[in-house]
XYZ file of C-alpha atoms in Angstrom:
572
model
C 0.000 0.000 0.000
C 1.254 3.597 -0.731
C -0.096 5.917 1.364
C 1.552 9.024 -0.574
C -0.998 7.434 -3.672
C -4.143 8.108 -1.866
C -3.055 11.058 -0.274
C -2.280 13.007 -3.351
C -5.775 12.060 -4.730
C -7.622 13.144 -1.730
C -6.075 16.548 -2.194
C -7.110 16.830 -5.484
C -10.497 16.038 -4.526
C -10.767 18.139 -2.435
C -9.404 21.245 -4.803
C -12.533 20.587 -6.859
C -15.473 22.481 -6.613
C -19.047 21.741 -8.450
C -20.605 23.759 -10.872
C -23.297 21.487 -11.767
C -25.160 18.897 -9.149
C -23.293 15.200 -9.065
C -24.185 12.258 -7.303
C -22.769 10.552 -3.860
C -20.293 8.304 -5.194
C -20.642 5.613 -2.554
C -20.906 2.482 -3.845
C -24.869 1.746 -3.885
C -24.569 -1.349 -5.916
C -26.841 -2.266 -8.652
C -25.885 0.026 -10.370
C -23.709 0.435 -13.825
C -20.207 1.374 -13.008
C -18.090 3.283 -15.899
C -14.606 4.524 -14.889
C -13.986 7.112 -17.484
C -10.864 7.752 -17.861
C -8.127 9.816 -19.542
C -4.868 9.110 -21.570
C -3.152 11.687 -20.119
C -2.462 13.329 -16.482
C -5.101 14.694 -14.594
C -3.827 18.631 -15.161
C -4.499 17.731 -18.973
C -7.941 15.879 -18.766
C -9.165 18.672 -16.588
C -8.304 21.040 -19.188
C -10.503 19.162 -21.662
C -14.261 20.227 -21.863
C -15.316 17.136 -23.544
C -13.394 14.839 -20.821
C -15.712 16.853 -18.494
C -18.743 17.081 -20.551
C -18.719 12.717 -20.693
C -18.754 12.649 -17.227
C -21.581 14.719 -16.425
C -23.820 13.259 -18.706
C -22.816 9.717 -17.688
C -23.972 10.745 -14.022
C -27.177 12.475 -15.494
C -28.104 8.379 -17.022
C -30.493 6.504 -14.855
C -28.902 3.729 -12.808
C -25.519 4.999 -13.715
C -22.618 5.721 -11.610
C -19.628 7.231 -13.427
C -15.975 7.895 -11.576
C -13.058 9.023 -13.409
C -9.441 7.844 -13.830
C -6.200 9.163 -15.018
C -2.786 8.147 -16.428
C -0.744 8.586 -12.620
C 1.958 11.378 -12.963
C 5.515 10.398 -14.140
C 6.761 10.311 -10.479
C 3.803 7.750 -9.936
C 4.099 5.499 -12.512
C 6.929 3.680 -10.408
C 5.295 3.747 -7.420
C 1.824 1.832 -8.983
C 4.332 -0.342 -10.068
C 6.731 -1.086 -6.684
C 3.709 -1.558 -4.553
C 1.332 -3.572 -6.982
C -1.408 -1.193 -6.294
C -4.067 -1.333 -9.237
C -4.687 2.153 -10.912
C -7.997 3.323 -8.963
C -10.793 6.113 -9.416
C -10.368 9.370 -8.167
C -13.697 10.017 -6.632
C -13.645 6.300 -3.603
C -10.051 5.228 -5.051
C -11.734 1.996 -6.264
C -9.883 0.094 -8.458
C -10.451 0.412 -12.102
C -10.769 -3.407 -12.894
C -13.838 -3.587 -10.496
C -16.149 -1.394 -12.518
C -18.379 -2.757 -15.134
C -17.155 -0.538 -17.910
C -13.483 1.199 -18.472
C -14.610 3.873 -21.180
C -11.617 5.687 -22.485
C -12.084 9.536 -23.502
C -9.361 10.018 -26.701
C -8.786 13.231 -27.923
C -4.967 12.422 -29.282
C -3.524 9.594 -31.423
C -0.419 10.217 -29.331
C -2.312 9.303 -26.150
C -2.728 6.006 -27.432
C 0.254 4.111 -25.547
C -1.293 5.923 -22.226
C -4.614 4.455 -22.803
C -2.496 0.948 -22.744
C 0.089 1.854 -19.743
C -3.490 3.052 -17.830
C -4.798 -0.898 -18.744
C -1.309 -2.146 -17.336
C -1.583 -0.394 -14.415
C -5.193 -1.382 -13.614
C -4.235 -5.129 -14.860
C -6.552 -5.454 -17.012
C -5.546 -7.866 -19.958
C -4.569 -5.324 -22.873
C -5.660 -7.584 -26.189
C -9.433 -7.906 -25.407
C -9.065 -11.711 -27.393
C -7.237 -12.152 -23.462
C -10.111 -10.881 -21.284
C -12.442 -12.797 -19.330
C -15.665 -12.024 -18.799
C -15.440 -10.603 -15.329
C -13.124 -8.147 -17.031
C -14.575 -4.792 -17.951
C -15.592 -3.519 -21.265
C -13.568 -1.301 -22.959
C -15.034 1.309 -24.931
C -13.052 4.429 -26.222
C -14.640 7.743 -27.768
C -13.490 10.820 -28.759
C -12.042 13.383 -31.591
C -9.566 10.824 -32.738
C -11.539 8.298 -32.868
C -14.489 9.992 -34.261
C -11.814 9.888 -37.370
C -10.422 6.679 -36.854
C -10.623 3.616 -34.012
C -8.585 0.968 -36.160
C -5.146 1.366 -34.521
C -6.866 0.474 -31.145
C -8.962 -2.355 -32.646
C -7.289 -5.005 -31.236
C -7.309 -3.554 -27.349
C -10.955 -1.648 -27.125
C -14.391 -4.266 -27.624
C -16.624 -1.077 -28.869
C -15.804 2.454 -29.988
C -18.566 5.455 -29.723
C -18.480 7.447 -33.431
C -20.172 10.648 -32.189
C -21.168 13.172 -30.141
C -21.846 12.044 -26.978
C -25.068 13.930 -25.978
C -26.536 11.553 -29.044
C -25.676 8.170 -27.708
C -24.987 7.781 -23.858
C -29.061 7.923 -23.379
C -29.410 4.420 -25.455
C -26.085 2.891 -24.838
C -26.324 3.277 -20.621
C -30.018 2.071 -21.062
C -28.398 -1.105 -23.283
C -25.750 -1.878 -20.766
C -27.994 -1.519 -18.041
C -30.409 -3.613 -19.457
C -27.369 -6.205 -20.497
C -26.391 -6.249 -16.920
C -29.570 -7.152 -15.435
C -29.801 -10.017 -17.604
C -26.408 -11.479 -17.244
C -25.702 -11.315 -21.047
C -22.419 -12.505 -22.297
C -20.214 -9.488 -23.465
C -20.335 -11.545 -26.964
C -24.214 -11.312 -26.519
C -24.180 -7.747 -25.511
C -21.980 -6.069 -28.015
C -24.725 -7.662 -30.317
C -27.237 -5.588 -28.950
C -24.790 -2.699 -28.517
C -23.763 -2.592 -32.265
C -27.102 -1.997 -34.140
C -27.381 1.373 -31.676
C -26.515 4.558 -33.873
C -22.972 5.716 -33.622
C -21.412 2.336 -31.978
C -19.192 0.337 -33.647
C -17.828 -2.970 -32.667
C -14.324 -3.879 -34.434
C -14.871 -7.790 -34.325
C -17.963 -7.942 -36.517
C -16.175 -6.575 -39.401
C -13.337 -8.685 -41.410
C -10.476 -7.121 -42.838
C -8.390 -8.789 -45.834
C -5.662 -7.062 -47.721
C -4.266 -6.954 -51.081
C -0.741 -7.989 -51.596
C 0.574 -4.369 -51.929
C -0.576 -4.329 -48.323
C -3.652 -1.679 -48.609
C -7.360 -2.888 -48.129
C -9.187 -5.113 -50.426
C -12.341 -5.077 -48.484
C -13.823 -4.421 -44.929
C -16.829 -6.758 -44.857
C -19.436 -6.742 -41.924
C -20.768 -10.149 -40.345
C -24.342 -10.954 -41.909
C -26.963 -8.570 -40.001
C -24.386 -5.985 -39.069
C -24.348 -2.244 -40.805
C -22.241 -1.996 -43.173
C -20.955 1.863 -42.487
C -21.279 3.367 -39.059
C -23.607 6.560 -38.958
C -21.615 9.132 -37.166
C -24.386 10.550 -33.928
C -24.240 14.263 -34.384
C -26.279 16.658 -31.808
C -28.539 18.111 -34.242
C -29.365 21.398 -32.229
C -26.845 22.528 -30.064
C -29.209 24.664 -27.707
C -31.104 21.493 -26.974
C -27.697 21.001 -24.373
C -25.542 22.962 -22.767
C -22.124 21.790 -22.782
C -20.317 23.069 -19.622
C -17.663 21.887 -16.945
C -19.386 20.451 -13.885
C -16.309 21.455 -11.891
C -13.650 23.544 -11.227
C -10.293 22.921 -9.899
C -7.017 24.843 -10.302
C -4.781 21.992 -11.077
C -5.310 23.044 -14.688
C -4.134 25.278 -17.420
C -7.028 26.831 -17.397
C -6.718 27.546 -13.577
C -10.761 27.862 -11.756
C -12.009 28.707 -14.591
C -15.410 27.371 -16.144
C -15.401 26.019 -19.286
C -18.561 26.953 -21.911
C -18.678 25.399 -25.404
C -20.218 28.013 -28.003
C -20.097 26.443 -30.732
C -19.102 23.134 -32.203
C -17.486 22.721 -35.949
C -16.361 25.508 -38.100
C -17.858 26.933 -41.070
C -14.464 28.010 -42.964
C -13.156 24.670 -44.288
C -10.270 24.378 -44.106
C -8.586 21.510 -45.910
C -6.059 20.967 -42.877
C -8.782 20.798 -39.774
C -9.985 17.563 -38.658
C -12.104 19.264 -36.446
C -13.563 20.813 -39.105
C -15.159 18.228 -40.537
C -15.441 15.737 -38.230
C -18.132 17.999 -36.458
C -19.663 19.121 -39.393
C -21.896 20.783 -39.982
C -20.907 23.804 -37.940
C -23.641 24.944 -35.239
C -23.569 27.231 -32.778
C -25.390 28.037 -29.387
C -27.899 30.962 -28.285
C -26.100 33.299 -25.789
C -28.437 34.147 -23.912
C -29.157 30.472 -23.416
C -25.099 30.432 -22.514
C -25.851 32.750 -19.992
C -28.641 31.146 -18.046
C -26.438 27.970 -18.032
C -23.425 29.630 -15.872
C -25.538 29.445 -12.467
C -23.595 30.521 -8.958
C -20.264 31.818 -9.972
C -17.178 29.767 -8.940
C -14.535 31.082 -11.244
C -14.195 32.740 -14.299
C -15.227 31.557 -17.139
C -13.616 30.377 -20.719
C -15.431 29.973 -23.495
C -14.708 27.765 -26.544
C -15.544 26.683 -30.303
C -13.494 25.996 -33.087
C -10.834 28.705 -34.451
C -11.761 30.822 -32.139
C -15.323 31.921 -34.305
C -17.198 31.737 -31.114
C -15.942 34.896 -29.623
C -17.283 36.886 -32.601
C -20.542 35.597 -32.792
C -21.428 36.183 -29.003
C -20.068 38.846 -28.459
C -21.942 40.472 -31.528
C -25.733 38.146 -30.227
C -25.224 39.250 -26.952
C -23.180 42.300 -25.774
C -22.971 41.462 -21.787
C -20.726 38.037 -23.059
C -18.404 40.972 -25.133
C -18.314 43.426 -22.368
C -19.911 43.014 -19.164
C -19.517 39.905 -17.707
C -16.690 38.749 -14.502
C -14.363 36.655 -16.022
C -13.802 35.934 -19.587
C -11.207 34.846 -21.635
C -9.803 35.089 -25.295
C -6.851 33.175 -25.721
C -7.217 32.618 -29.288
C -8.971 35.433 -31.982
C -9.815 34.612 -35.046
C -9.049 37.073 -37.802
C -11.626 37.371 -40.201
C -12.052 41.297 -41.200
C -10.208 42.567 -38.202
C -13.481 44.277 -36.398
C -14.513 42.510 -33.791
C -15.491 43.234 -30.344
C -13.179 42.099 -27.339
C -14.416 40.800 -24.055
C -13.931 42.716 -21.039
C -10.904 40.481 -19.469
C -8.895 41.281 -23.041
C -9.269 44.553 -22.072
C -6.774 47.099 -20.545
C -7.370 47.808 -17.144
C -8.749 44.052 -16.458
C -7.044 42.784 -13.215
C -6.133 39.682 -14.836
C -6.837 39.839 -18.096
C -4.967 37.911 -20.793
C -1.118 39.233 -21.247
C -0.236 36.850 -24.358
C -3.012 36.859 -27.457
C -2.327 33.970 -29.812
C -2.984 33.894 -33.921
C -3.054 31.317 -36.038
C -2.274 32.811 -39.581
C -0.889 28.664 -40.102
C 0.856 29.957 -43.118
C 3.597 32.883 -44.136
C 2.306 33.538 -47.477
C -1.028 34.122 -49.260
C -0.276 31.825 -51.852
C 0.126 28.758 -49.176
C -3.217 30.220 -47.036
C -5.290 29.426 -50.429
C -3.845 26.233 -50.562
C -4.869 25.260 -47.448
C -7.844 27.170 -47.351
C -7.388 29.413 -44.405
C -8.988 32.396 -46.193
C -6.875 35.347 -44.268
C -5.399 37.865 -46.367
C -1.980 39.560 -45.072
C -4.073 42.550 -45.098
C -6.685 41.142 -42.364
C -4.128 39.430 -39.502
C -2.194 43.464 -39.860
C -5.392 44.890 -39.412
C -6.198 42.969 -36.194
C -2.866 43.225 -34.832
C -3.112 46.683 -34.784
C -6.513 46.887 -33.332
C -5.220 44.762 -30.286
C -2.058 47.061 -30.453
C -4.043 49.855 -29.810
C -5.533 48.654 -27.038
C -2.324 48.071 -24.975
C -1.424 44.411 -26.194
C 1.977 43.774 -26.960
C 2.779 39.818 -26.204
C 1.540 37.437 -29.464
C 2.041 33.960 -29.916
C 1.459 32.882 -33.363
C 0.759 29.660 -34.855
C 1.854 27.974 -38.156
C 2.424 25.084 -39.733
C 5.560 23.550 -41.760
C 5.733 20.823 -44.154
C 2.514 21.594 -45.950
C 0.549 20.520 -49.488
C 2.874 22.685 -52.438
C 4.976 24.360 -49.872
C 8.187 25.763 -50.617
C 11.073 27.618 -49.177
C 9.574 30.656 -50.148
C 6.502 30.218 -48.182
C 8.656 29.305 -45.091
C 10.533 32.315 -45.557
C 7.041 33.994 -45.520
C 6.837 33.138 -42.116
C 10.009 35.324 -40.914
C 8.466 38.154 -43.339
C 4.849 38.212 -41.777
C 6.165 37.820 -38.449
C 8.678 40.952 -38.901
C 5.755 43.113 -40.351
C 3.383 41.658 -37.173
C 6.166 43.208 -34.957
C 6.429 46.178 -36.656
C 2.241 47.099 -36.875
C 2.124 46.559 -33.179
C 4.553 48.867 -32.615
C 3.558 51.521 -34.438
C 0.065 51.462 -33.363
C 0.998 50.619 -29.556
C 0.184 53.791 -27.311
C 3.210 55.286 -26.252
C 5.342 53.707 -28.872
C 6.158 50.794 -26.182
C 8.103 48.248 -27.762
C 6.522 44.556 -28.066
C 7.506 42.748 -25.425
C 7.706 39.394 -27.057
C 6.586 37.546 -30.182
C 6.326 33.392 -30.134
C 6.106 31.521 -33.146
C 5.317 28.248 -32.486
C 5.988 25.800 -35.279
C 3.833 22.571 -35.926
C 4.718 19.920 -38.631
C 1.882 19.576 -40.953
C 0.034 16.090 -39.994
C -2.703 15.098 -43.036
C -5.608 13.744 -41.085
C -8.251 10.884 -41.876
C -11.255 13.078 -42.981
C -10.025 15.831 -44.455
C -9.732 16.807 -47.792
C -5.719 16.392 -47.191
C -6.046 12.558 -46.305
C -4.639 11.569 -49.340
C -1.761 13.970 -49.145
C 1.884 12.159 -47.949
C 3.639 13.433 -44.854
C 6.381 15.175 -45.518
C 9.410 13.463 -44.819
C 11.543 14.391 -41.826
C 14.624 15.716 -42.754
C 12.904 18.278 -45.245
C 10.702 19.148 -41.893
C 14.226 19.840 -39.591
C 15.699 22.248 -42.241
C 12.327 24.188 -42.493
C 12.430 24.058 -38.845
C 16.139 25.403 -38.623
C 15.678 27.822 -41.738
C 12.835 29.694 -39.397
C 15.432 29.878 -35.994
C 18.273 30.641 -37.732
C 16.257 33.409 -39.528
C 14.966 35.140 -35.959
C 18.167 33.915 -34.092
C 19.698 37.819 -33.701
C 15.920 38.740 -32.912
C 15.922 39.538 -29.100
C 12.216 39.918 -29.206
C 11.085 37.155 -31.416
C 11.315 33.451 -30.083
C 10.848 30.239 -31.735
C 9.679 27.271 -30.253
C 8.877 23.769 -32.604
C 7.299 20.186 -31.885
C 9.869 17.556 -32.991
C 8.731 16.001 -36.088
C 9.494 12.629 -34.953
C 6.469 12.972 -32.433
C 4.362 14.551 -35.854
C 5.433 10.979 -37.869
C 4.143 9.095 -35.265
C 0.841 10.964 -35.239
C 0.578 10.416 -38.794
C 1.039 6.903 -39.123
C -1.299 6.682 -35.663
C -3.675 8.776 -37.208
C -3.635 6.827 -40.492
C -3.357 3.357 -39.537
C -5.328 0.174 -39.740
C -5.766 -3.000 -37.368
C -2.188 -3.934 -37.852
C -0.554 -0.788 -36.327
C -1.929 -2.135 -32.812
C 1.319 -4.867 -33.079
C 3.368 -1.956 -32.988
C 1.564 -0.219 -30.369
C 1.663 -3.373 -28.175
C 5.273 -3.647 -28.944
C 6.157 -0.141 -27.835
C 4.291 -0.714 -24.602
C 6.368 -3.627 -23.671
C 9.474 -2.115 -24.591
C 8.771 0.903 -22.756
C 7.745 3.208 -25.230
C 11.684 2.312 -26.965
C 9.845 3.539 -30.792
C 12.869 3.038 -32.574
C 13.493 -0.441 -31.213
C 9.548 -1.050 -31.631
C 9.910 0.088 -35.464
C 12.371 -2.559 -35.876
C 11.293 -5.591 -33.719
C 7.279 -5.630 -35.378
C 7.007 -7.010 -39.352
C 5.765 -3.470 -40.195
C 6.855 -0.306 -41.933
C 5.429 2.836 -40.657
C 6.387 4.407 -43.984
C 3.900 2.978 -45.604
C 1.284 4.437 -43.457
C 2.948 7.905 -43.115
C 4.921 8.630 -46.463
C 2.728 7.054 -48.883
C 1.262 9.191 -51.591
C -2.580 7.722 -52.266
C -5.137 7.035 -54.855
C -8.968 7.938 -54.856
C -9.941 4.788 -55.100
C -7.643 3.186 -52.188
C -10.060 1.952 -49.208
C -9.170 3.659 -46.181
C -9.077 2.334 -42.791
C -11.850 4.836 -41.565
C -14.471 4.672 -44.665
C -16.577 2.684 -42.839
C -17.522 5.665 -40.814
C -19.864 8.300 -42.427
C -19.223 11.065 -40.891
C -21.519 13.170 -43.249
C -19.515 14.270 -45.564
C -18.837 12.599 -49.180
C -15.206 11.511 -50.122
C -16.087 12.844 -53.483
C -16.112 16.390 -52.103
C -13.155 15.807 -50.139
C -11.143 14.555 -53.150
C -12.321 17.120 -54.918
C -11.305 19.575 -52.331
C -7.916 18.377 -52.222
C -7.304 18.289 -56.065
C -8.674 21.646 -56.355
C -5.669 22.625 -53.457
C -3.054 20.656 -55.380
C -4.139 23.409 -58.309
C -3.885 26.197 -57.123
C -0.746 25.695 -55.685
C 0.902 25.205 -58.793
C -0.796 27.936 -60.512
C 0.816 30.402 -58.111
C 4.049 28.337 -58.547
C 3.729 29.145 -62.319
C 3.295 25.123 -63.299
């Protein structure tokens, strides 16, 4: 026993304070058990309004109990390990095997060796063909697997394609049901896989063609043949909010309100973009109902950013009047927007670094990808928030994308210099900026998006973009660079694009203690071929047995349509 375990959960207990009414999580029995839990560290999942959003409306489901779990902090790791203590809830520290259901919220492909290390630690067998049936169900949901479950196939007995608001009504109500029968899991993954949005890896065969991509993913008679994607068709039928606060988080205290959920721009890069479509948005003044008794301040959220313009322009107390507030990211459409009150100067704590996501240097590269900002815009709204005393930006952009060049990565260095130089002109008092972060990402094509097709790019050509852009600002005193390694970006792609057989590799990583390299070379697969592969129209992808509402057609024809105009500004 580790007393230093139990201790340290206790605290952060008690750190917590409700928003929203939860149950008493003594053990009542009868009930269905679910241990949600997170790939990551608690700090992270607490961060995460969807992590938070699960576990309210689990709670809300009749006859359902629902305690949460988290991948133990480095430091811990060792300890779960020396004293053979069984990774446990947060809420009674019950052990995670004990529950009826381990349901795995999985926002990042790169979380996926957690999700395994959290199994480990709660001994649960990882390969579900190993589990007996006093072993828990494993479900996973989430963004990434809303684009793709197959790399986890082999570890998770049913995967949620959705929006949860959709589908935890009829799936509790199933497994409650199941339970109170004594089903079989075999017997109740039946039932469960005829329910909208659930989809159940081992009723669907997978054979391959000799050049090792698809030749057909065939469903056992009676089964669907493409999973429907559950979407929440109005978004002020719910309110999506945190149903507690704590301030072991990034976002410390602070309350956490979705807006609005897709994004109506397109672009070809954003998974998130179409993997919620169709974009929808909430009522404010239904947003402002929802906040009840005050307990921090409070963040608001939607893709790009787009939800701070439409609220604040619905409903001016959101833009202007409210306690709290936050705008950590703005999205730059015509540079006139309105600014909520904690972005303003004079706010006790309002924000002191503003971030921008131009994702490209050059115009030519932002119609590639189909960002849609003109140079003209992001200058426009730098100098707005100049003006009004702000003089920190971090700004976002990508390397290593469709038809890039060295000219568009030296585009970066130029838009960042003229960025520097607008805010100081238009800063009051001529103050100098302070600082200026660009934050480079390698480009990652993800499974629906018009830019599935599209190879990564390899990683030497991503280093030397990398090194061009901090050798470029390296005499700049006031302009840092900071850049994800683009090993960690391969391994997202080939997660991200992978079939059934990646989980070898996954498995093999895990027992070698996440050694990749040696993991690469010990499992009869090449990650190459996931990751650097250029690929047809016609190829069957690992994911197109999800319909996630929009037609590959479109998306093919988005990315061809990309792969054009970038060469007609190259001249081709």
């Amino acid at each position: 026993m580790s007393r230093r375990l139990y201790e340290k959960t206790r605290h952060l207990l008690s750190q917590e304070h409700p928003i929203l009414p939860l149950p008493d999580f003594k053990d009542r029995g009868g009930e269905l058990s679910i241990a949600l839990a997170f790939p990551n560290r608690y700090y992270t999942a607490m961060s995460n309004l969807g992590f938070q959003a699960v576990y309210w409306l689990f709670n809300q489901a009749p006859g359902t109990l629902c305690q949460r779990a988290f991948l133990p902090d480095p430091e811990d790791i060792p300890e779960y390990r020396r004293t053979q203590i069984p990774l446990f809830s947060l809420e009674s520290q019950r052990p995670v095997r004990s529950f009826d259901i381990l349901a795995f919220s999985v926002s990042y492909e790169n979380d996926y060796p957690h999700l395994l290390t959290m199994m480990d630690l709660a001994r649960i067998p990882l390969l579900k063909k190993d589990r007996a049936e006093d072993d828990p169900l494993v479900m996973a949901g989430g963004a990434s697997i809303l684009m793709n479950p197959e790399p986890l196939a082999d570890f998770v007995d049913f995967f949620v394609i959705g929006e949860a608001e959709e589908i935890i009504g009829p799936l509790t109500e199933t497994l409650r049901k199941g339970r109170e029968k004594g089903l079989s899991k075999e017997s109740l993954l039946h039932d469960l896989v005829h329910l909208e949005g659930l989809y159940v890896p081992q009723f669907y065969k997978v054979t391959y063609k000799p050049d090792g991509t698809i030749d057909s993913f065939t469903p056992k008679d009676g089964i669907p043949a493409r999973v429907k994607k559950a979407w929440l068709k109005d978004l002020n039928s719910s309110v999506t909010v945190s149903p507690l606060v704590t301030p072991n988080t990034e976002l410390s205290n602070m309350l956490l309100l979705e807006l609005s959920r897709g994004c109506r721009r397109g672009c070809r890069f954003c998974a998130g973009c179409y993997a919620y479509f169709p974009y929808r948005h909430r009522d404010a003044g239904l947003l402002e109902k929802s906040r009840g008794p005050r307990q921090g301040n409070s963040g608001k959220g939607g893709a790009g950013g787009g939800g701070h313009l439409r609220l604040s322009r619905n409903h001016p107390s959101w833009a202007g009047n409210h306690e709290g507030g936050d705008c950590p990211v703005l999205f730059i459409a015509s540079g006139r927007f309105p600014l909520p009150r904690a972005c303003r100067p004079g706010f006790p704590d309002r924000a002191e670094t503003l971030t921008l996501a131009p994702e490209a240097g050059s115009e030519r590269m932002r119609r590639v990808i189909k960002k849609g900002f003109t140079e003209e815009s992001i200058l426009r709204a730098v100098e707005i928030l100049a003006e009004r005393g702000f003089n920190n930006f971090r700004l976002y952009f990508m390397v290593g994308l469709p038809e890039e060049g060295k000219e568009d990565v030296k585009a970066i260095m130029d838009l960042t210099r003229k960025i520097q130089h607008h805010a100081l002109v238009k800063s009051p008092g001529k103050k100098k900026a302070e600082r200026i972060t660009v934050s480079l990402n390698s480009f990652v094509p993800k499974p629906g998006t018009p830019f599935q097709w599209h190879p990564f790019e390899d990683l030497s050509g991503l280093n030397e973009k990398i090194k061009w852009v901090k050798e470029g600002f390296r005499r700049d005193r006031n302009i840092s660079v900071t850049a994800d390694l683009p090993k960690w970006a391969y391994l997202q792609t080939f997660l991200s694009r992978g079939d059934r057989r990646v989980g070898k590799l996954l498995l093999a990583a895990h027992n070698l203690e996440d050694n990749w390299p040696q993991a690469y070379r010990s499992v009869d697969l090449n990650p190459d071929f996931y990751v650097y592969r250029p690929r047809t129209f016609e190829e069957i992808f690992p994911w197109d047995f999800i319909d996630h509402g929009v037609k590959k057609k479109y998306l093919w024809k988005e990315y061809q349509e990309a792969l054009k105009e970038g060469k007609e500004e190259k001249g081709e």
